[in-house]
Structures are given as structure tokens and as C-alpha cells.
mmCIF file of C-alpha atoms in Angstrom:
data_model
loop_
_atom_site.group_PDB
_atom_site.id
_atom_site.type_symbol
_atom_site.label_atom_id
_atom_site.label_comp_id
_atom_site.label_asym_id
_atom_site.label_seq_id
_atom_site.Cartn_x
_atom_site.Cartn_y
_atom_site.Cartn_z
ATOM 1 C CA MET A 1 31.760 -46.188 -11.039
ATOM 2 C CA PHE A 2 34.209 -46.842 -8.230
ATOM 3 C CA PHE A 3 34.075 -50.424 -6.969
ATOM 4 C CA ARG A 4 33.210 -50.853 -3.295
ATOM 5 C CA ASN A 5 34.368 -54.445 -2.785
ATOM 6 C CA LEU A 6 36.946 -56.582 -4.551
ATOM 7 C CA THR A 7 36.769 -60.362 -4.860
ATOM 8 C CA LEU A 8 39.822 -61.541 -6.758
ATOM 9 C CA PHE A 9 40.735 -64.328 -9.160
ATOM 10 C CA ARG A 10 43.913 -64.854 -11.188
ATOM 11 C CA PHE A 11 44.457 -66.153 -14.710
ATOM 12 C CA SER A 12 47.474 -66.977 -16.852
ATOM 13 C CA GLU A 13 49.187 -65.023 -19.632
ATOM 14 C CA ALA A 14 47.872 -67.448 -22.252
ATOM 15 C CA MET A 15 44.325 -66.879 -20.995
ATOM 16 C CA ALA A 16 44.856 -63.122 -21.200
ATOM 17 C CA GLU A 17 45.819 -63.426 -24.865
ATOM 18 C CA SER A 18 42.651 -65.392 -25.626
ATOM 19 C CA LEU A 19 40.507 -62.590 -24.137
ATOM 20 C CA ALA A 20 41.544 -60.018 -26.755
ATOM 21 C CA ASP A 21 38.196 -60.449 -28.562
ATOM 22 C CA LEU A 22 36.046 -60.681 -25.434
ATOM 23 C CA GLU A 23 33.235 -58.478 -26.734
ATOM 24 C CA THR A 24 32.513 -60.874 -29.598
ATOM 25 C CA GLN A 25 32.584 -63.809 -27.182
ATOM 26 C CA LEU A 26 30.081 -62.116 -24.873
ATOM 27 C CA GLU A 27 27.617 -61.399 -27.647
ATOM 28 C CA ASP A 28 26.016 -64.861 -27.478
ATOM 29 C CA LYS A 29 25.606 -64.416 -23.715
ATOM 30 C CA ARG A 30 23.826 -61.076 -23.885
ATOM 31 C CA LEU A 31 21.076 -60.808 -21.241
ATOM 32 C CA ARG A 32 17.590 -61.760 -22.408
ATOM 33 C CA PRO A 33 14.371 -61.034 -20.519
ATOM 34 C CA CYS A 34 12.896 -63.621 -18.169
ATOM 35 C CA GLY A 35 10.423 -65.915 -19.879
ATOM 36 C CA PRO A 36 6.910 -66.338 -18.397
ATOM 37 C CA LEU A 37 7.866 -69.500 -16.483
ATOM 38 C CA GLU A 38 11.500 -68.620 -15.669
ATOM 39 C CA GLN A 39 12.479 -67.518 -12.176
ATOM 40 C CA SER A 40 15.716 -65.819 -13.249
ATOM 41 C CA THR A 41 18.036 -65.165 -16.169
ATOM 42 C CA ARG A 42 21.658 -64.032 -16.387
ATOM 43 C CA GLY A 43 23.713 -62.546 -19.184
ATOM 44 C CA PHE A 44 25.955 -59.632 -20.038
ATOM 45 C CA VAL A 45 24.776 -56.039 -20.378
ATOM 46 C CA SER A 46 26.569 -52.824 -21.273
ATOM 47 C CA PRO A 47 28.726 -51.299 -18.534
ATOM 48 C CA HIS A 48 27.647 -47.931 -19.982
ATOM 49 C CA GLY A 49 24.073 -48.364 -18.774
ATOM 50 C CA ARG A 50 20.607 -49.451 -19.800
ATOM 51 C CA ASN A 51 20.425 -47.767 -23.212
ATOM 52 C CA ALA A 52 23.897 -48.722 -24.482
ATOM 53 C CA GLU A 53 24.678 -51.758 -26.628
ATOM 54 C CA VAL A 54 28.459 -52.200 -26.331
ATOM 55 C CA LEU A 55 29.299 -55.032 -23.917
ATOM 56 C CA VAL A 56 32.824 -54.045 -22.853
ATOM 57 C CA HIS A 57 34.664 -50.861 -22.021
ATOM 58 C CA LYS A 58 38.421 -50.944 -22.540
ATOM 59 C CA ILE A 59 41.115 -48.654 -21.300
ATOM 60 C CA GLY A 60 44.708 -49.818 -21.641
ATOM 61 C CA PRO A 61 45.018 -53.431 -20.396
ATOM 62 C CA TYR A 62 41.745 -53.211 -18.460
ATOM 63 C CA THR A 63 38.418 -54.496 -19.742
ATOM 64 C CA LEU A 64 35.232 -53.586 -17.865
ATOM 65 C CA VAL A 65 32.199 -55.875 -18.164
ATOM 66 C CA ALA A 66 28.782 -56.008 -16.509
ATOM 67 C CA LEU A 67 26.821 -59.126 -15.633
ATOM 68 C CA GLY A 68 23.105 -58.433 -15.727
ATOM 69 C CA GLY A 69 20.101 -60.407 -14.647
ATOM 70 C CA GLU A 70 16.399 -60.531 -13.951
ATOM 71 C CA ASP A 71 14.899 -62.256 -10.901
ATOM 72 C CA LYS A 72 11.195 -62.934 -10.421
ATOM 73 C CA LEU A 73 9.981 -61.863 -6.978
ATOM 74 C CA LEU A 74 7.766 -64.681 -5.767
ATOM 75 C CA PRO A 75 8.110 -65.117 -1.989
ATOM 76 C CA GLY A 76 7.818 -68.629 -0.625
ATOM 77 C CA SER A 77 5.232 -67.373 1.864
ATOM 78 C CA VAL A 78 2.906 -66.419 -1.020
ATOM 79 C CA VAL A 79 3.254 -69.859 -2.608
ATOM 80 C CA ASN A 80 2.721 -71.625 0.731
ATOM 81 C CA GLU A 81 -0.351 -69.525 1.516
ATOM 82 C CA GLU A 82 -1.936 -70.442 -1.815
ATOM 83 C CA LEU A 83 -1.006 -74.098 -1.325
ATOM 84 C CA SER A 84 -2.624 -74.133 2.134
ATOM 85 C CA ALA A 85 -5.815 -72.638 0.687
ATOM 86 C CA ARG A 86 -5.989 -75.290 -2.045
ATOM 87 C CA LEU A 87 -5.281 -78.118 0.406
ATOM 88 C CA GLN A 88 -8.024 -76.887 2.710
ATOM 89 C CA LYS A 89 -10.467 -76.723 -0.184
ATOM 90 C CA ILE A 90 -9.725 -80.335 -1.154
ATOM 91 C CA ASN A 91 -10.150 -81.418 2.462
ATOM 92 C CA GLU A 92 -13.497 -79.640 2.756
ATOM 93 C CA GLU A 93 -14.907 -80.734 -0.622
ATOM 94 C CA GLN A 94 -13.477 -84.253 -0.867
ATOM 95 C CA GLY A 95 -12.817 -85.133 2.775
ATOM 96 C CA ARG A 96 -9.299 -86.428 2.152
ATOM 97 C CA ARG A 97 -5.694 -85.529 2.901
ATOM 98 C CA VAL A 98 -3.302 -84.858 0.036
ATOM 99 C CA GLY A 99 -0.188 -87.058 -0.250
ATOM 100 C CA ALA A 100 3.360 -85.803 -0.723
ATOM 101 C CA LYS A 101 3.492 -86.524 -4.466
ATOM 102 C CA GLU A 102 0.243 -84.673 -5.189
ATOM 103 C CA ARG A 103 1.272 -81.846 -2.874
ATOM 104 C CA LYS A 104 4.482 -81.371 -4.877
ATOM 105 C CA ARG A 105 2.503 -81.319 -8.146
ATOM 106 C CA MET A 106 0.137 -78.700 -6.740
ATOM 107 C CA LYS A 107 3.043 -76.507 -5.705
ATOM 108 C CA GLU A 108 4.450 -76.685 -9.237
ATOM 109 C CA GLU A 109 1.035 -75.687 -10.607
ATOM 110 C CA ILE A 110 0.989 -72.648 -8.322
ATOM 111 C CA LEU A 111 4.403 -71.592 -9.580
ATOM 112 C CA THR A 112 3.181 -71.976 -13.155
ATOM 113 C CA ASP A 113 0.142 -69.815 -12.347
ATOM 114 C CA PHE A 114 1.973 -67.102 -10.416
ATOM 115 C CA LEU A 115 5.340 -66.692 -12.193
ATOM 116 C CA PRO A 116 3.997 -64.869 -15.291
ATOM 117 C CA ARG A 117 2.507 -62.224 -12.964
ATOM 118 C CA ALA A 118 5.486 -61.852 -10.610
ATOM 119 C CA PHE A 119 7.437 -58.599 -10.410
ATOM 120 C CA VAL A 120 10.891 -58.630 -11.997
ATOM 121 C CA LYS A 121 13.907 -57.294 -10.101
ATOM 122 C CA PRO A 122 16.919 -56.259 -12.232
ATOM 123 C CA TYR A 123 20.436 -57.340 -11.255
ATOM 124 C CA ARG A 124 23.791 -55.831 -12.228
ATOM 125 C CA LEU A 125 27.335 -56.704 -11.195
ATOM 126 C CA LEU A 126 30.490 -55.024 -12.499
ATOM 127 C CA ALA A 127 33.868 -56.692 -12.974
ATOM 128 C CA TYR A 128 37.049 -55.929 -14.833
ATOM 129 C CA LEU A 129 39.917 -57.956 -16.225
ATOM 130 C CA ASP A 130 43.514 -56.794 -15.911
ATOM 131 C CA LEU A 131 45.083 -58.540 -18.898
ATOM 132 C CA LYS A 132 48.605 -57.378 -18.033
ATOM 133 C CA ASN A 133 48.738 -58.795 -14.502
ATOM 134 C CA GLY A 134 46.141 -61.550 -14.765
ATOM 135 C CA TRP A 135 43.508 -60.314 -12.312
ATOM 136 C CA LEU A 136 39.748 -60.724 -12.510
ATOM 137 C CA VAL A 137 38.297 -58.156 -10.096
ATOM 138 C CA VAL A 138 34.601 -58.494 -9.197
ATOM 139 C CA ASP A 139 32.762 -55.721 -7.371
ATOM 140 C CA THR A 140 31.287 -57.848 -4.597
ATOM 141 C CA SER A 141 32.196 -59.305 -1.230
ATOM 142 C CA SER A 142 29.912 -62.303 -1.848
ATOM 143 C CA ARG A 143 31.781 -65.423 -2.925
ATOM 144 C CA LYS A 144 28.565 -66.768 -4.475
ATOM 145 C CA SER A 145 28.058 -63.663 -6.651
ATOM 146 C CA ALA A 146 31.722 -63.640 -7.675
ATOM 147 C CA GLU A 147 31.607 -67.307 -8.646
ATOM 148 C CA GLU A 148 28.454 -66.630 -10.665
ATOM 149 C CA ALA A 149 30.245 -63.891 -12.622
ATOM 150 C CA LEU A 150 33.201 -66.226 -13.203
ATOM 151 C CA SER A 151 30.847 -69.000 -14.336
ATOM 152 C CA GLN A 152 29.174 -66.680 -16.866
ATOM 153 C CA LEU A 153 32.564 -65.680 -18.259
ATOM 154 C CA ARG A 154 33.505 -69.332 -18.582
ATOM 155 C CA GLU A 155 30.316 -70.068 -20.511
ATOM 156 C CA ALA A 156 30.918 -67.113 -22.805
ATOM 157 C CA THR A 157 34.577 -67.845 -23.538
ATOM 158 C CA GLY A 158 34.357 -71.640 -23.584
ATOM 159 C CA THR A 159 37.044 -71.857 -20.925
ATOM 160 C CA PHE A 160 38.292 -69.452 -18.314
ATOM 161 C CA PRO A 161 40.548 -71.240 -15.809
ATOM 162 C CA ALA A 162 40.773 -68.397 -13.289
ATOM 163 C CA THR A 163 41.581 -69.455 -9.751
ATOM 164 C CA PRO A 164 40.710 -67.990 -6.341
ATOM 165 C CA MET A 165 43.457 -66.572 -4.175
ATOM 166 C CA ALA A 166 45.922 -69.176 -2.901
ATOM 167 C CA PRO A 167 48.322 -67.216 -0.670
ATOM 168 C CA GLU A 168 51.621 -68.737 0.318
ATOM 169 C CA GLU A 169 51.623 -66.542 3.453
ATOM 170 C CA SER A 170 48.685 -66.929 5.854
ATOM 171 C CA PRO A 171 46.714 -63.645 5.801
ATOM 172 C CA ARG A 172 45.373 -64.323 9.287
ATOM 173 C CA THR A 173 48.842 -64.878 10.740
ATOM 174 C CA LEU A 174 50.394 -61.923 8.957
ATOM 175 C CA MET A 175 47.620 -59.468 9.871
ATOM 176 C CA THR A 176 47.737 -60.628 13.499
ATOM 177 C CA ASP A 177 51.464 -59.973 13.561
ATOM 178 C CA TRP A 178 50.943 -56.487 12.114
ATOM 179 C CA VAL A 179 48.608 -55.559 14.967
ATOM 180 C CA VAL A 180 50.674 -57.223 17.704
ATOM 181 C CA SER A 181 54.018 -55.781 16.611
ATOM 182 C CA GLY A 182 52.778 -52.512 15.170
ATOM 183 C CA LYS A 183 55.201 -53.090 12.274
ATOM 184 C CA LEU A 184 53.433 -52.891 8.925
ATOM 185 C CA PRO A 185 54.812 -52.864 5.379
ATOM 186 C CA ALA A 186 55.878 -49.480 4.031
ATOM 187 C CA GLY A 187 52.920 -47.280 3.097
ATOM 188 C CA LEU A 188 50.426 -49.325 5.116
ATOM 189 C CA VAL A 189 48.869 -48.055 8.358
ATOM 190 C CA LEU A 190 46.177 -49.398 10.645
ATOM 191 C CA ALA A 191 42.730 -47.825 10.373
ATOM 192 C CA ASP A 192 40.021 -48.072 13.031
ATOM 193 C CA GLU A 193 38.261 -51.371 12.342
ATOM 194 C CA CYS A 194 38.988 -55.064 12.894
ATOM 195 C CA GLU A 195 37.405 -58.420 13.632
ATOM 196 C CA LEU A 196 39.183 -60.748 16.045
ATOM 197 C CA ARG A 197 38.249 -64.392 16.505
ATOM 198 C CA ASP A 198 39.291 -67.344 18.545
ATOM 199 C CA PRO A 199 40.146 -69.880 15.801
ATOM 200 C CA ALA A 200 38.624 -72.713 17.857
ATOM 201 C CA GLU A 201 35.194 -73.889 16.727
ATOM 202 C CA SER A 202 32.475 -71.663 18.252
ATOM 203 C CA GLY A 203 35.234 -69.418 19.617
ATOM 204 C CA ALA A 204 34.695 -65.850 20.777
ATOM 205 C CA VAL A 205 34.392 -63.008 18.256
ATOM 206 C CA VAL A 206 35.313 -59.363 18.908
ATOM 207 C CA ARG A 207 34.408 -56.650 16.395
ATOM 208 C CA CYS A 208 35.926 -53.190 16.726
ATOM 209 C CA ARG A 209 34.790 -50.057 14.884
ATOM 210 C CA ARG A 210 36.028 -46.506 15.383
ATOM 211 C CA GLN A 211 38.658 -48.033 17.663
ATOM 212 C CA ASP A 212 42.362 -47.251 17.974
ATOM 213 C CA LEU A 213 43.897 -50.627 17.075
ATOM 214 C CA GLU A 214 47.245 -49.845 18.680
ATOM 215 C CA THR A 215 45.880 -49.986 22.241
ATOM 216 C CA ASP A 216 46.683 -52.540 24.944
ATOM 217 C CA GLU A 217 43.005 -53.498 24.961
ATOM 218 C CA VAL A 218 43.199 -54.857 21.408
ATOM 219 C CA ARG A 219 46.573 -56.516 21.961
ATOM 220 C CA GLU A 220 45.266 -58.279 25.096
ATOM 221 C CA HIS A 221 42.637 -60.028 22.970
ATOM 222 C CA LEU A 222 45.391 -61.252 20.660
ATOM 223 C CA LYS A 223 47.553 -62.416 23.562
ATOM 224 C CA THR A 224 44.702 -64.705 24.679
ATOM 225 C CA GLY A 225 44.832 -66.531 21.337
ATOM 226 C CA LYS A 226 42.453 -64.577 19.114
ATOM 227 C CA GLN A 227 43.540 -63.835 15.556
ATOM 228 C CA VAL A 228 42.771 -61.068 13.089
ATOM 229 C CA TYR A 229 40.141 -62.117 10.546
ATOM 230 C CA GLN A 230 39.399 -58.650 9.153
ATOM 231 C CA LEU A 231 41.544 -55.540 9.399
ATOM 232 C CA GLY A 232 40.958 -51.916 8.437
ATOM 233 C CA LEU A 233 43.947 -50.433 6.612
ATOM 234 C CA THR A 234 45.024 -47.324 4.716
ATOM 235 C CA PHE A 235 47.529 -47.556 1.875
ATOM 236 C CA ASP A 236 49.733 -44.586 0.920
ATOM 237 C CA ASP A 237 47.044 -42.150 2.144
ATOM 238 C CA ARG A 238 45.227 -42.872 -1.128
ATOM 239 C CA VAL A 239 42.905 -45.802 -0.435
ATOM 240 C CA GLY A 240 41.219 -47.190 2.643
ATOM 241 C CA PHE A 241 39.768 -50.692 2.905
ATOM 242 C CA VAL A 242 39.020 -53.649 5.145
ATOM 243 C CA LEU A 243 41.087 -56.735 4.290
ATOM 244 C CA GLY A 244 39.659 -60.154 5.154
ATOM 245 C CA GLU A 245 41.514 -63.360 5.879
ATOM 246 C CA ASP A 246 39.925 -64.613 2.644
ATOM 247 C CA LEU A 247 41.742 -61.722 0.867
ATOM 248 C CA VAL A 248 38.437 -60.130 -0.095
ATOM 249 C CA ILE A 249 38.761 -56.347 0.031
ATOM 250 C CA ARG A 250 35.682 -54.745 1.574
ATOM 251 C CA LYS A 251 34.608 -51.122 2.053
ATOM 252 C CA LEU A 252 37.098 -49.873 -0.530
ATOM 253 C CA ARG A 253 37.186 -46.087 -0.597
ATOM 254 C CA PHE A 254 39.372 -43.609 -2.418
ATOM 255 C CA LEU A 255 40.698 -40.833 -0.203
ATOM 256 C CA ASP A 256 40.884 -37.088 -0.814
ATOM 257 C CA GLN A 257 44.184 -37.172 -2.650
ATOM 258 C CA VAL A 258 42.722 -39.481 -5.307
ATOM 259 C CA LEU A 259 39.363 -37.691 -5.525
ATOM 260 C CA ASP A 260 41.130 -34.352 -5.996
ATOM 261 C CA GLU A 261 42.948 -35.835 -9.007
ATOM 262 C CA LEU A 262 39.605 -36.919 -10.451
ATOM 263 C CA LYS A 263 38.238 -33.359 -10.149
ATOM 264 C CA GLU A 264 41.157 -32.119 -12.208
ATOM 265 C CA THR A 265 40.237 -34.281 -15.207
ATOM 266 C CA ASP A 266 38.194 -32.725 -17.993
ATOM 267 C CA ALA A 267 35.279 -35.091 -18.670
ATOM 268 C CA ASP A 268 32.671 -33.554 -20.984
ATOM 269 C CA SER A 269 30.550 -36.681 -21.574
ATOM 270 C CA ALA A 270 29.347 -39.798 -19.800
ATOM 271 C CA ALA A 271 31.887 -41.901 -21.715
ATOM 272 C CA ALA A 272 34.724 -39.552 -20.799
ATOM 273 C CA GLU A 273 33.615 -39.610 -17.157
ATOM 274 C CA LEU A 274 33.657 -43.417 -17.204
ATOM 275 C CA ASP A 275 37.140 -43.322 -18.761
ATOM 276 C CA SER A 276 38.427 -41.008 -16.048
ATOM 277 C CA ARG A 277 36.984 -42.983 -13.172
ATOM 278 C CA MET A 278 38.022 -46.338 -14.587
ATOM 279 C CA ALA A 279 41.565 -45.163 -15.298
ATOM 280 C CA LEU A 280 41.973 -43.759 -11.808
ATOM 281 C CA MET A 281 40.412 -46.755 -10.082
ATOM 282 C CA THR A 282 42.281 -49.450 -12.008
ATOM 283 C CA LEU A 283 45.662 -47.795 -11.546
ATOM 284 C CA GLU A 284 45.137 -47.439 -7.799
ATOM 285 C CA VAL A 285 43.862 -51.003 -7.493
ATOM 286 C CA GLU A 286 46.776 -52.285 -9.598
ATOM 287 C CA ARG A 287 49.216 -50.742 -7.114
ATOM 288 C CA LEU A 288 47.320 -52.224 -4.182
ATOM 289 C CA LEU A 289 47.070 -55.701 -5.711
ATOM 290 C CA GLY A 290 50.763 -55.615 -6.521
ATOM 291 C CA LYS A 291 51.418 -55.056 -2.821
ATOM 292 C CA LEU A 292 49.008 -57.840 -1.833
ATOM 293 C CA ASP A 293 50.987 -60.114 -4.149
ATOM 294 C CA GLU A 294 54.189 -58.981 -2.449
ATOM 295 C CA TRP A 295 52.905 -59.362 1.130
ATOM 296 C CA PHE A 296 51.021 -62.648 0.787
ATOM 297 C CA ARG A 297 52.680 -64.148 -2.303
ATOM 298 C CA LEU A 298 49.781 -64.808 -4.661
ATOM 299 C CA PRO A 299 51.107 -66.875 -7.560
ATOM 300 C CA ARG A 300 49.720 -66.232 -11.027
ATOM 301 C CA PRO A 301 48.704 -69.477 -12.759
ATOM 302 C CA THR A 302 51.296 -70.634 -15.236
ATOM 303 C CA ASP A 303 50.605 -71.587 -18.840
ATOM 304 C CA ARG A 304 50.548 -75.286 -19.542
#
């Protein structure tokens, strides 16, 4: 159950207190199946899996939730092909061209005919709330998916004024300085991946993978005005990740030292295994996010 990507939001202490009974609040937003004429539905499902009913999993100040969904698979090409066939039939039988208004109505009729028979694709997205430090952590690098999870939480709780990252220090400037100077915060070392861009519109882009980032070749790109937009890093020899200038953490991976600690835990059930993994992951991520807060100054919203 280790997250692979982290999109982050922050919320206030007062908001954290109001989330104490989150499971009850989520109950009215439990996922329901797609209706015959619906293209998609969203709601909360159990983080324990398909056959479980409980909607949250708590360990200490951390609350794990899962946003579920169903999406009907009805490609636009299928709809357009059927529309073309019906338009051709009208032209052949009635000798007339169909206007825009009628064409739109016909397309809606096709959707009505085809949707009940469309395949359904399930959707699942994990997130957890750190009530102590005010973090909402969503396991995605997609801003759209993260905002959708936040929106569903807002609907369930009535209000959830979490905010995206608003760093006081420019991530792009700071990461560029790390690579140029070779001086990184304690515990942080460069990995072997980065994306460099000329900040000018339509500027050049350089992507490096499996590359020593402390070479003159990389620094020459930065001397010509390019900046670091994504940077591979390792923290305390425990976690590796790629940090973006949007402060989205991508390709998060736990290194051998952490995985060895997981092997030492005695988990004799699926629930105990989830406990072990969640405890290990959230504690490591808490340390990392605390450092992000320190490096980039990420203010927690204040209570009003």
C-alpha cells in the first residue's frame, strides 16, 4: 500500500478537529454503481478492498481513505461511427442534409442507446489525512485527480478549506541552486534524474535519466539560463523521489533500510499488514514533509 506519488494540500488545526468523525461524514458519499444512463460516478470505498465496508483506516493521527469510481467506456469514435451511419441513412432515404440542432439530438439518442451496454471501468485513488500536521496527501501526480479527491471530501464534510502548496521559497530557484552549487540540505543528496527548462515561452527542455547530476555537462545547461523543474533526490538513504517545481513528489520509493524494517514486523493478517505499511509510510513521509516545510516554507492555514 505504499504511495507512489504525493500531491499535497494543507488544512488548519480547526479543520483537523472537525475531521474526528470522518467515517460518519463519508457514509452519505459511499460509492454507488453507475446508472444505465450515467457516464461515471464517484464516491468513497473501503481502503481495505472490495469486500470490506469500513470507509476509513486510522493509525495514530493518520486517516486513510479511498475514493472510488465507475467510468463507462464509450469511445467517441464508436459514437461518431454510429452517427455517420444514421446520417447517411437519412441522406439516402430522405435526400436531405441534417442540421446542427438535429445532429446534436441524434448524438444524444446514440448515447442513450449505447450507455446501458457500455463496459464499466473501476477507479480507485488513495489519500490520507495527517491531522497532527495538517496535510492531505493524495497518491497521484495528476492535479486534476487530486482536486477531484479534494472536491469529494468537501462534499462529504460540508466544508474542507484545504489549500495547495504556496511556498515562500521558489522551488525552481532553490533546486537550481542545489545543482549549481552542489550544496544541499543535510541528509539530501542528488540522484540521477532531472528536467531542465529554459523558463522563456517555448524554451528548450533537457531531460536527464541515469545521469550524474554533478557533471560540468549539467551545470553548463544551467549556466545558459535553464532552471531545474524536476529533480531526483534521496533523503537520509531511506526514500528516493523526484521533486517537481510544483512540489508534487513523483516516483516515491522506499529504500532497503526502510523495507528491511517492514520485514521485521509481525503481520499475521491483511489488516495487520496494512497497519504495518501505513505506519511505516506515514512516518517516513511525515519526516520528508517536515523537511519540505523547512526548505521551502509551506505555511499551514491559520484558523479564522
